């Protein structure tokens, strides 16, 4: 008769241990999720940043975004000094600050949706979120004004953020290496081997004797 209570007590203790472990796991997951969301929503100077240099090719103009100072347009030439962009990426999420390497002004969007260049990029209106689209282009939406995108019309002039949507070609960009610089991935492209290339290789290895 004493075996049954002992077994029942053991099962109860086992259940309590399992319950507390489950609660602790759920709490840790919730805390970590809150931590990530908090840092993604409010990036700060304490987060480690990554800095990259590239160009933003505009799908609309066929040229590149350039920061001249307070004025910004999408009429920059490939390799132009004002088209070189220094992109500061936050550790959490895809929040970026975009600065002109030459002008040292940041791309910002004010409360009217106007795109302006500012020397201080610490404001939230100078932060954009990268959205990677299915067509291999990238869109940049304001982190402060939700649904307002960085965009340029066919003449290369900035569009108001309030008049943009993700589907518009005016907000589609492609990241490109500056002229003269080779993307490291280019070195790993495969070469298609044909009968002609095989013959050329044989001739190079075993040249014809006269």
XYZ file of N, CA and C in Angstrom:
630
model
N 0.824 -1.209 0.000
C 0.000 0.000 0.000
C 0.862 1.264 0.000
N 2.089 1.157 0.504
C 2.942 2.347 0.598
C 3.611 2.683 -0.728
N 3.568 1.729 -1.691
C 4.227 1.963 -2.973
C 3.474 3.003 -3.783
N 2.141 2.946 -3.738
C 1.321 3.848 -4.557
C 1.511 5.317 -4.184
N 1.454 5.697 -2.890
C 1.694 7.109 -2.542
C 3.086 7.575 -2.938
N 4.083 6.728 -2.795
C 5.450 7.116 -3.155
C 5.545 7.393 -4.646
N 4.929 6.525 -5.443
C 4.964 6.723 -6.904
C 4.202 7.983 -7.285
N 3.074 8.213 -6.618
C 2.287 9.415 -6.893
C 3.073 10.678 -6.544
N 3.777 10.641 -5.402
C 4.590 11.780 -4.973
C 5.712 12.039 -5.973
N 6.323 10.984 -6.487
C 7.407 11.119 -7.468
C 6.899 11.776 -8.744
N 5.716 11.347 -9.210
C 5.140 11.917 -10.433
C 4.804 13.391 -10.250
N 4.308 13.729 -9.041
C 3.977 15.136 -8.769
C 5.230 16.009 -8.787
N 6.299 15.529 -8.168
C 7.551 16.279 -8.153
C 8.123 16.438 -9.557
N 8.047 15.361 -10.332
C 8.539 15.407 -11.713
C 7.746 16.427 -12.541
N 6.437 16.460 -12.335
C 5.594 17.405 -13.062
C 5.925 18.846 -12.684
N 6.153 19.106 -11.390
C 6.487 20.463 -10.936
C 7.813 20.947 -11.515
N 8.805 20.054 -11.554
C 10.104 20.422 -12.127
C 9.948 20.777 -13.606
N 9.203 19.950 -14.336
C 8.961 20.200 -15.756
C 8.222 21.518 -15.970
N 7.243 21.807 -15.101
C 6.441 23.041 -15.215
C 7.317 24.277 -15.036
N 8.174 24.268 -14.016
C 9.034 25.430 -13.752
C 10.078 25.615 -14.853
N 10.590 24.517 -15.406
C 11.540 24.621 -16.509
C 10.880 25.234 -17.733
N 9.640 24.833 -18.003
C 8.898 25.367 -19.141
C 8.640 26.859 -18.964
N 8.246 27.277 -17.757
C 7.998 28.691 -17.479
C 9.264 29.522 -17.662
N 10.388 28.989 -17.177
C 11.661 29.710 -17.297
C 12.072 29.856 -18.756
N 11.849 28.801 -19.559
C 12.192 28.849 -20.976
C 11.351 29.872 -21.717
N 10.033 29.888 -21.429
C 9.144 30.843 -22.076
C 9.494 32.277 -21.692
N 9.858 32.476 -20.422
C 10.222 33.812 -19.964
C 11.493 34.300 -20.653
N 12.488 33.402 -20.793
C 13.740 33.768 -21.438
C 13.513 34.123 -22.897
N 12.648 33.326 -23.579
C 12.341 33.600 -24.983
C 11.655 34.937 -25.135
N 10.705 35.222 -24.240
C 9.977 36.493 -24.297
C 10.910 37.667 -24.049
N 11.818 37.516 -23.055
C 12.764 38.586 -22.758
C 13.687 38.845 -23.923
N 14.179 37.778 -24.567
C 15.078 37.938 -25.701
C 14.367 38.591 -26.876
N 13.111 38.184 -27.139
C 12.329 38.779 -28.234
C 12.109 40.259 -27.980
N 11.805 40.605 -26.726
C 11.601 42.010 -26.370
C 12.889 42.798 -26.569
N 14.022 42.189 -26.214
C 15.321 42.851 -26.356
C 15.615 43.154 -27.825
N 15.379 42.167 -28.697
C 15.621 42.352 -30.128
C 14.712 43.431 -30.704
N 13.408 43.355 -30.382
C 12.459 44.322 -30.915
C 12.780 45.732 -30.435
N 13.181 45.853 -29.174
C 13.496 47.161 -28.613
C 14.700 47.791 -29.313
N 15.743 46.978 -29.573
C 16.929 47.515 -30.228
C 16.691 47.764 -31.707
N 15.839 46.973 -32.327
C 15.527 47.191 -33.739
C 14.716 48.455 -33.916
N 13.787 48.700 -32.980
C 12.926 49.881 -33.070
C 13.686 51.147 -32.715
N 14.595 51.067 -31.762
C 15.336 52.245 -31.308
C 16.831 51.988 -31.348
N 17.451 52.006 -32.540
C 18.889 51.788 -32.620
C 19.634 52.884 -31.885
N 20.713 52.542 -31.216
C 21.454 53.529 -30.455
C 22.936 53.467 -30.785
N 23.684 54.404 -30.211
C 25.106 54.508 -30.503
C 25.921 53.409 -29.854
N 25.334 52.659 -28.907
C 26.056 51.596 -28.230
C 26.125 50.331 -29.070
N 25.183 50.172 -30.019
C 25.175 48.988 -30.861
C 26.345 49.041 -31.837
N 26.966 47.903 -32.057
C 28.086 47.846 -32.986
C 27.583 48.087 -34.407
N 28.291 48.923 -35.151
C 27.863 49.286 -36.497
C 28.816 48.710 -37.535
N 28.276 48.422 -38.699
C 29.076 48.002 -39.829
C 29.052 49.134 -40.849
N 30.198 49.422 -41.441
C 30.294 50.509 -42.415
C 30.669 49.931 -43.771
N 29.886 50.263 -44.790
C 30.156 49.810 -46.145
C 30.160 51.004 -47.090
N 30.831 50.873 -48.207
C 30.840 51.921 -49.228
C 30.339 51.313 -50.535
N 29.272 51.871 -51.066
C 28.766 51.423 -52.360
C 27.938 52.522 -53.002
N 27.402 52.235 -54.168
C 26.546 53.165 -54.893
C 25.116 52.626 -54.908
N 24.160 53.527 -55.047
C 22.758 53.135 -55.189
C 22.303 53.473 -56.597
N 22.118 52.430 -57.391
C 21.665 52.594 -58.773
C 20.154 52.749 -58.787
N 19.668 53.819 -59.408
C 18.236 54.083 -59.468
C 17.613 53.391 -60.678
N 16.585 52.623 -60.438
C 15.901 51.930 -61.525
C 15.207 52.912 -62.466
N 14.806 54.061 -61.953
C 14.067 55.040 -62.746
C 14.965 55.827 -63.688
N 16.072 56.344 -63.184
C 16.934 57.213 -63.994
C 18.053 56.464 -64.706
N 18.391 55.273 -64.230
C 19.521 54.561 -64.812
C 20.849 55.151 -64.374
N 20.804 56.014 -63.367
C 22.020 56.612 -62.817
C 22.071 56.329 -61.314
N 22.887 57.086 -60.599
C 23.122 56.774 -59.199
C 22.728 57.928 -58.278
N 22.316 57.550 -57.070
C 21.977 58.549 -56.056
C 23.251 59.286 -55.667
N 23.188 60.611 -55.642
C 24.344 61.392 -55.219
C 23.921 62.449 -54.204
N 24.780 62.666 -53.218
C 24.518 63.628 -52.147
C 25.460 64.802 -52.342
N 24.915 65.924 -52.793
C 25.719 67.104 -53.098
C 25.912 68.013 -51.888
N 25.177 67.728 -50.840
C 25.140 68.565 -49.646
C 23.704 68.532 -49.161
N 23.054 69.688 -49.137
C 21.633 69.723 -48.795
C 20.780 69.136 -49.913
N 21.289 69.200 -51.144
C 20.539 68.690 -52.293
C 20.958 67.257 -52.616
N 19.947 66.457 -52.949
C 20.159 65.048 -53.277
C 19.391 64.726 -54.549
N 20.013 64.011 -55.469
C 19.316 63.589 -56.682
C 19.797 62.208 -57.099
N 19.226 61.701 -58.193
C 19.594 60.376 -58.699
C 20.155 60.505 -60.104
N 21.050 61.474 -60.304
C 21.658 61.722 -61.613
C 23.172 61.535 -61.587
N 23.680 60.827 -60.594
C 25.118 60.644 -60.460
C 25.681 59.627 -61.432
N 26.890 59.890 -61.926
C 27.571 58.963 -62.838
C 28.232 57.836 -62.058
N 28.423 56.720 -62.738
C 29.089 55.581 -62.127
C 30.518 55.969 -61.750
N 30.852 55.863 -60.490
C 32.181 56.216 -60.022
C 32.343 57.677 -59.654
N 31.279 58.487 -59.822
C 31.345 59.896 -59.463
C 31.594 60.068 -57.971
N 32.349 61.097 -57.602
C 32.716 61.243 -56.187
C 31.511 61.508 -55.289
N 30.469 62.151 -55.820
C 29.291 62.419 -54.994
C 28.336 61.214 -54.945
N 28.607 60.210 -55.780
C 27.768 59.003 -55.789
C 28.301 57.923 -54.858
N 29.487 58.149 -54.282
C 30.034 57.192 -53.322
C 29.348 57.392 -51.977
N 28.714 56.360 -51.480
C 27.927 56.448 -50.258
C 28.553 55.618 -49.142
N 28.607 56.203 -47.969
C 29.058 55.484 -46.777
C 27.801 55.050 -46.027
N 27.580 53.756 -45.952
C 26.353 53.216 -45.353
C 26.678 52.606 -43.995
N 26.098 53.174 -42.956
C 26.296 52.691 -41.590
C 25.122 51.787 -41.231
N 25.412 50.534 -40.968
C 24.372 49.545 -40.682
C 24.349 49.213 -39.207
N 23.147 49.263 -38.600
C 23.003 48.897 -37.195
C 23.112 47.387 -37.055
N 23.542 46.940 -35.863
C 23.664 45.505 -35.608
C 22.314 44.816 -35.679
N 21.290 45.440 -35.077
C 19.975 44.816 -35.014
C 19.114 45.302 -36.170
N 18.543 44.374 -36.933
C 17.668 44.750 -38.030
C 18.447 45.261 -39.220
N 17.753 45.935 -40.133
C 18.365 46.458 -41.352
C 18.327 47.976 -41.367
N 18.485 48.587 -40.223
C 18.476 50.041 -40.124
C 19.801 50.601 -40.617
N 19.733 51.568 -41.517
C 20.951 52.144 -42.085
C 20.884 53.668 -42.074
N 22.058 54.276 -42.008
C 22.230 55.708 -42.220
C 23.132 55.859 -43.432
N 22.738 56.709 -44.372
C 23.464 56.839 -45.634
C 24.094 58.221 -45.724
N 25.422 58.250 -45.851
C 26.158 59.514 -45.887
C 26.968 59.614 -47.168
N 27.035 60.802 -47.738
C 27.874 61.032 -48.903
C 29.335 61.061 -48.505
N 30.161 60.273 -49.168
C 31.581 60.200 -48.802
C 32.265 61.544 -49.025
N 31.876 62.255 -50.071
C 32.493 63.539 -50.395
C 31.871 64.690 -49.614
N 30.539 64.751 -49.609
C 29.844 65.886 -48.975
C 29.700 65.731 -47.466
N 29.770 64.491 -46.975
C 29.602 64.179 -45.552
C 28.239 64.632 -45.023
N 27.240 64.608 -45.879
C 25.851 64.880 -45.494
C 25.064 63.579 -45.566
N 24.089 63.447 -44.667
C 23.253 62.251 -44.613
C 21.935 62.470 -45.367
N 21.413 61.370 -45.910
C 20.072 61.422 -46.505
C 19.055 61.369 -45.372
N 18.166 62.361 -45.304
C 17.145 62.418 -44.262
C 15.791 62.743 -44.883
N 14.732 62.446 -44.156
C 13.369 62.747 -44.604
C 12.654 63.502 -43.483
N 12.168 64.704 -43.800
C 11.486 65.488 -42.760
C 10.021 65.102 -42.636
N 9.297 65.787 -41.754
C 7.912 65.404 -41.469
C 6.955 65.688 -42.629
N 7.437 66.391 -43.653
C 6.620 66.636 -44.845
C 6.937 65.634 -45.962
N 7.862 64.732 -45.675
C 8.233 63.722 -46.661
C 9.296 64.185 -47.630
N 9.866 65.349 -47.387
C 10.881 65.895 -48.284
C 12.248 65.290 -47.966
N 12.992 64.936 -49.025
C 14.332 64.375 -48.870
C 15.344 65.518 -48.829
N 16.136 65.556 -47.759
C 17.126 66.622 -47.583
C 18.444 66.015 -47.095
N 19.542 66.755 -47.321
C 20.838 66.336 -46.830
C 21.202 67.104 -45.570
N 21.657 66.384 -44.556
C 22.006 67.024 -43.289
C 23.360 66.519 -42.807
N 24.156 67.427 -42.182
C 25.488 67.015 -41.710
C 25.447 66.105 -40.484
N 24.337 66.121 -39.756
C 24.188 65.286 -38.561
C 23.157 64.200 -38.842
N 23.590 62.939 -38.818
C 22.682 61.838 -39.147
C 22.175 61.072 -37.957
N 22.324 61.642 -36.750
C 21.900 60.912 -35.558
C 20.390 60.947 -35.342
N 19.710 61.822 -36.033
C 18.246 61.906 -35.866
C 17.564 60.660 -36.442
N 16.410 60.353 -35.884
C 15.657 59.190 -36.340
C 15.179 59.351 -37.776
N 14.971 60.602 -38.226
C 14.496 60.820 -39.593
C 15.606 60.601 -40.627
N 16.823 60.333 -40.167
C 17.930 60.011 -41.073
C 18.192 58.506 -41.115
N 17.318 57.735 -40.501
C 17.460 56.276 -40.475
C 16.434 55.653 -41.426
N 16.906 54.721 -42.256
C 16.033 54.005 -43.187
C 16.160 52.504 -42.953
N 15.122 51.802 -43.339
C 15.104 50.346 -43.194
C 15.164 49.724 -44.583
N 16.123 48.840 -44.785
C 16.269 48.172 -46.077
C 15.197 47.093 -46.242
N 14.546 47.108 -47.372
C 13.581 46.061 -47.730
C 14.058 45.404 -49.023
N 14.325 44.105 -48.957
C 14.835 43.386 -50.113
C 13.647 42.807 -50.893
N 13.509 43.239 -52.145
C 12.342 42.893 -52.950
C 12.587 41.640 -53.786
N 11.501 41.057 -54.278
C 11.582 39.823 -55.048
C 12.283 40.029 -56.388
N 12.274 41.261 -56.900
C 12.906 41.531 -58.193
C 14.388 41.862 -58.058
N 14.953 41.559 -56.882
C 16.377 41.766 -56.580
C 16.746 43.228 -56.363
N 15.763 44.106 -56.340
C 16.022 45.499 -56.003
C 15.855 45.693 -54.491
N 16.328 46.845 -54.015
C 16.211 47.201 -52.605
C 15.418 48.481 -52.467
N 14.512 48.528 -51.502
C 13.756 49.747 -51.196
C 14.175 50.224 -49.809
N 14.127 51.535 -49.621
C 14.524 52.133 -48.343
C 13.351 52.915 -47.771
N 12.768 52.405 -46.700
C 11.610 53.033 -46.075
C 12.059 53.757 -44.812
N 11.468 54.907 -44.555
C 11.828 55.696 -43.386
C 11.527 54.919 -42.103
N 12.480 54.950 -41.167
C 12.267 54.277 -39.884
C 11.322 55.075 -38.999
N 11.190 56.366 -39.263
C 10.336 57.224 -38.447
C 8.941 57.357 -39.041
N 8.874 57.530 -40.354
C 7.579 57.722 -41.024
C 7.247 56.456 -41.809
N 6.479 55.593 -41.197
C 6.176 54.288 -41.772
C 5.450 54.423 -43.118
N 5.921 53.649 -44.102
C 5.287 53.646 -45.414
C 5.805 54.723 -46.347
N 6.726 55.572 -45.863
C 7.310 56.618 -46.709
C 8.690 56.153 -47.171
N 8.872 56.117 -48.495
C 10.088 55.561 -49.075
C 10.973 56.643 -49.692
N 12.256 56.324 -49.772
C 13.188 57.143 -50.529
C 12.938 56.855 -52.002
N 12.673 57.900 -52.787
C 12.363 57.693 -54.199
C 12.715 58.909 -55.041
N 12.919 58.666 -56.349
C 13.272 59.737 -57.286
C 12.481 59.564 -58.575
N 12.054 60.693 -59.158
C 11.313 60.619 -60.419
C 12.265 60.449 -61.594
N 11.729 60.472 -62.818
C 12.550 60.220 -64.001
C 13.605 61.287 -64.236
N 13.390 62.467 -63.709
C 14.375 63.540 -63.841
C 15.426 63.494 -62.733
N 15.275 62.525 -61.837
C 16.242 62.365 -60.767
C 15.946 63.189 -59.535
N 14.804 63.851 -59.535
C 14.445 64.674 -58.381
C 13.775 63.821 -57.305
N 14.013 64.141 -56.026
C 13.404 63.359 -54.938
C 11.881 63.470 -54.941
N 11.233 62.359 -54.632
C 9.774 62.341 -54.477
C 9.430 62.497 -53.002
N 8.297 63.084 -52.736
C 7.840 63.175 -51.345
C 7.502 61.779 -50.837
N 7.916 61.516 -49.628
C 7.680 60.197 -49.061
C 6.218 59.819 -48.988
N 5.360 60.810 -48.794
C 3.923 60.550 -48.681
C 3.311 60.104 -50.006
N 4.043 60.283 -51.104
C 3.535 59.914 -52.431
C 4.214 58.665 -52.986
N 4.819 57.889 -52.122
C 5.534 56.691 -52.567
C 4.897 55.422 -52.016
N 5.093 54.343 -52.750
C 4.718 52.994 -52.291
C 5.818 52.035 -52.713
N 5.852 50.884 -52.094
C 6.913 49.917 -52.372
C 6.886 49.423 -53.816
N 5.732 49.417 -54.453
C 5.599 48.873 -55.810
C 6.112 49.827 -56.890
N 6.268 51.085 -56.573
C 6.717 52.061 -57.564
C 8.183 51.837 -57.938
N 8.479 51.952 -59.229
C 9.856 51.817 -59.679
C 10.742 52.928 -59.119
N 10.124 54.059 -58.796
C 10.892 55.204 -58.287
C 11.608 54.913 -56.967
N 11.176 53.888 -56.243
C 11.793 53.580 -54.948
C 12.674 52.330 -55.013
N 12.929 51.843 -56.230
C 13.724 50.628 -56.387
C 15.181 50.987 -56.694
N 16.077 50.404 -55.923
C 17.507 50.672 -56.090
C 18.284 49.363 -56.121
N 19.490 49.457 -56.663
C 20.376 48.300 -56.680
C 21.742 48.734 -56.148
N 22.269 47.968 -55.214
C 23.586 48.283 -54.661
C 24.660 47.881 -55.665
N 25.584 48.806 -55.911
C 26.643 48.529 -56.879
C 27.994 48.953 -56.321
N 29.002 48.197 -56.674
C 30.360 48.566 -56.305
C 30.795 49.790 -57.107
N 31.562 50.681 -56.511
C 32.067 51.839 -57.262
C 32.872 51.412 -58.479
N 32.893 52.240 -59.496
C 33.604 51.947 -60.732
C 35.074 51.675 -60.438
N 35.580 50.582 -60.999
C 36.982 50.233 -60.781
C 37.193 49.256 -59.658
N 36.171 49.082 -58.816
C 36.286 48.115 -57.724
C 35.576 46.835 -58.113
N 36.176 45.710 -57.788
C 35.601 44.416 -58.136
C 34.954 43.806 -56.913
N 33.710 43.365 -57.074
C 33.033 42.663 -55.993
C 33.750 41.337 -55.761
N 34.112 41.013 -54.488
C 34.806 39.750 -54.216
C 34.081 38.535 -54.759
N 32.752 38.612 -54.867
C 31.997 37.463 -55.379
C 32.253 37.239 -56.860
N 32.680 38.315 -57.577
C 32.938 38.184 -59.006
C 34.056 37.176 -59.265
N 35.005 37.047 -58.320
C 36.137 36.163 -58.528
C 35.731 34.700 -58.526
N 34.541 34.389 -58.021
C 34.121 33.001 -57.880
C 33.076 32.600 -58.918
N 32.934 33.407 -59.965
C 31.988 33.040 -61.015
C 32.536 31.841 -61.791
N 31.615 30.938 -62.187
C 32.013 29.767 -62.944
C 32.083 30.112 -64.432
N 33.036 29.497 -65.127
C 33.186 29.699 -66.569
C 32.630 28.482 -67.288
N 31.779 28.720 -68.274
C 31.208 27.631 -69.043
C 32.261 27.060 -69.980
N 32.458 25.759 -69.919
C 33.465 25.105 -70.757
C 32.799 24.584 -72.019
N 33.323 24.972 -73.186
C 32.812 24.506 -74.470
C 33.939 23.824 -75.236
N 33.635 23.268 -76.410
C 34.657 22.639 -77.242
C 35.730 23.632 -77.638
N 35.288 24.883 -77.868
C 36.236 25.923 -78.281
C 37.226 26.253 -77.165
N 36.706 26.362 -75.903
C 37.605 26.680 -74.790
C 38.537 25.520 -74.491
N 38.063 24.270 -74.681
C 38.924 23.112 -74.476
C 40.074 23.124 -75.475
N 39.747 23.441 -76.756
C 40.766 23.478 -77.806
C 41.792 24.574 -77.513
N 41.291 25.734 -77.041
C 42.201 26.834 -76.723
C 43.134 26.462 -75.591
N 42.599 25.728 -74.609
C 43.434 25.309 -73.485
C 44.507 24.330 -73.933
N 44.161 23.380 -74.869
C 45.129 22.411 -75.355
C 46.256 23.098 -76.112
N 45.883 24.099 -76.925
C 46.887 24.813 -77.700
C 47.818 25.609 -76.792
N 47.235 26.132 -75.679
C 48.044 26.906 -74.739
C 49.010 26.004 -73.987
N 48.547 24.793 -73.654
C 49.388 23.852 -72.905
C 50.395 23.164 -73.815
N 49.947 22.767 -75.049
C 50.800 22.088 -75.998
C 50.810 22.863 -77.311
N 51.575 23.929 -77.415
C 51.581 24.737 -78.649
C 52.103 23.949 -79.842
N 51.629 24.324 -81.013
C 52.045 23.645 -82.244
C 53.530 23.880 -82.519
N 54.165 22.832 -82.935
C 55.585 22.970 -83.279
C 55.733 23.214 -84.780
N 56.559 24.161 -85.156
C 56.780 24.466 -86.575
C 57.803 23.492 -87.169
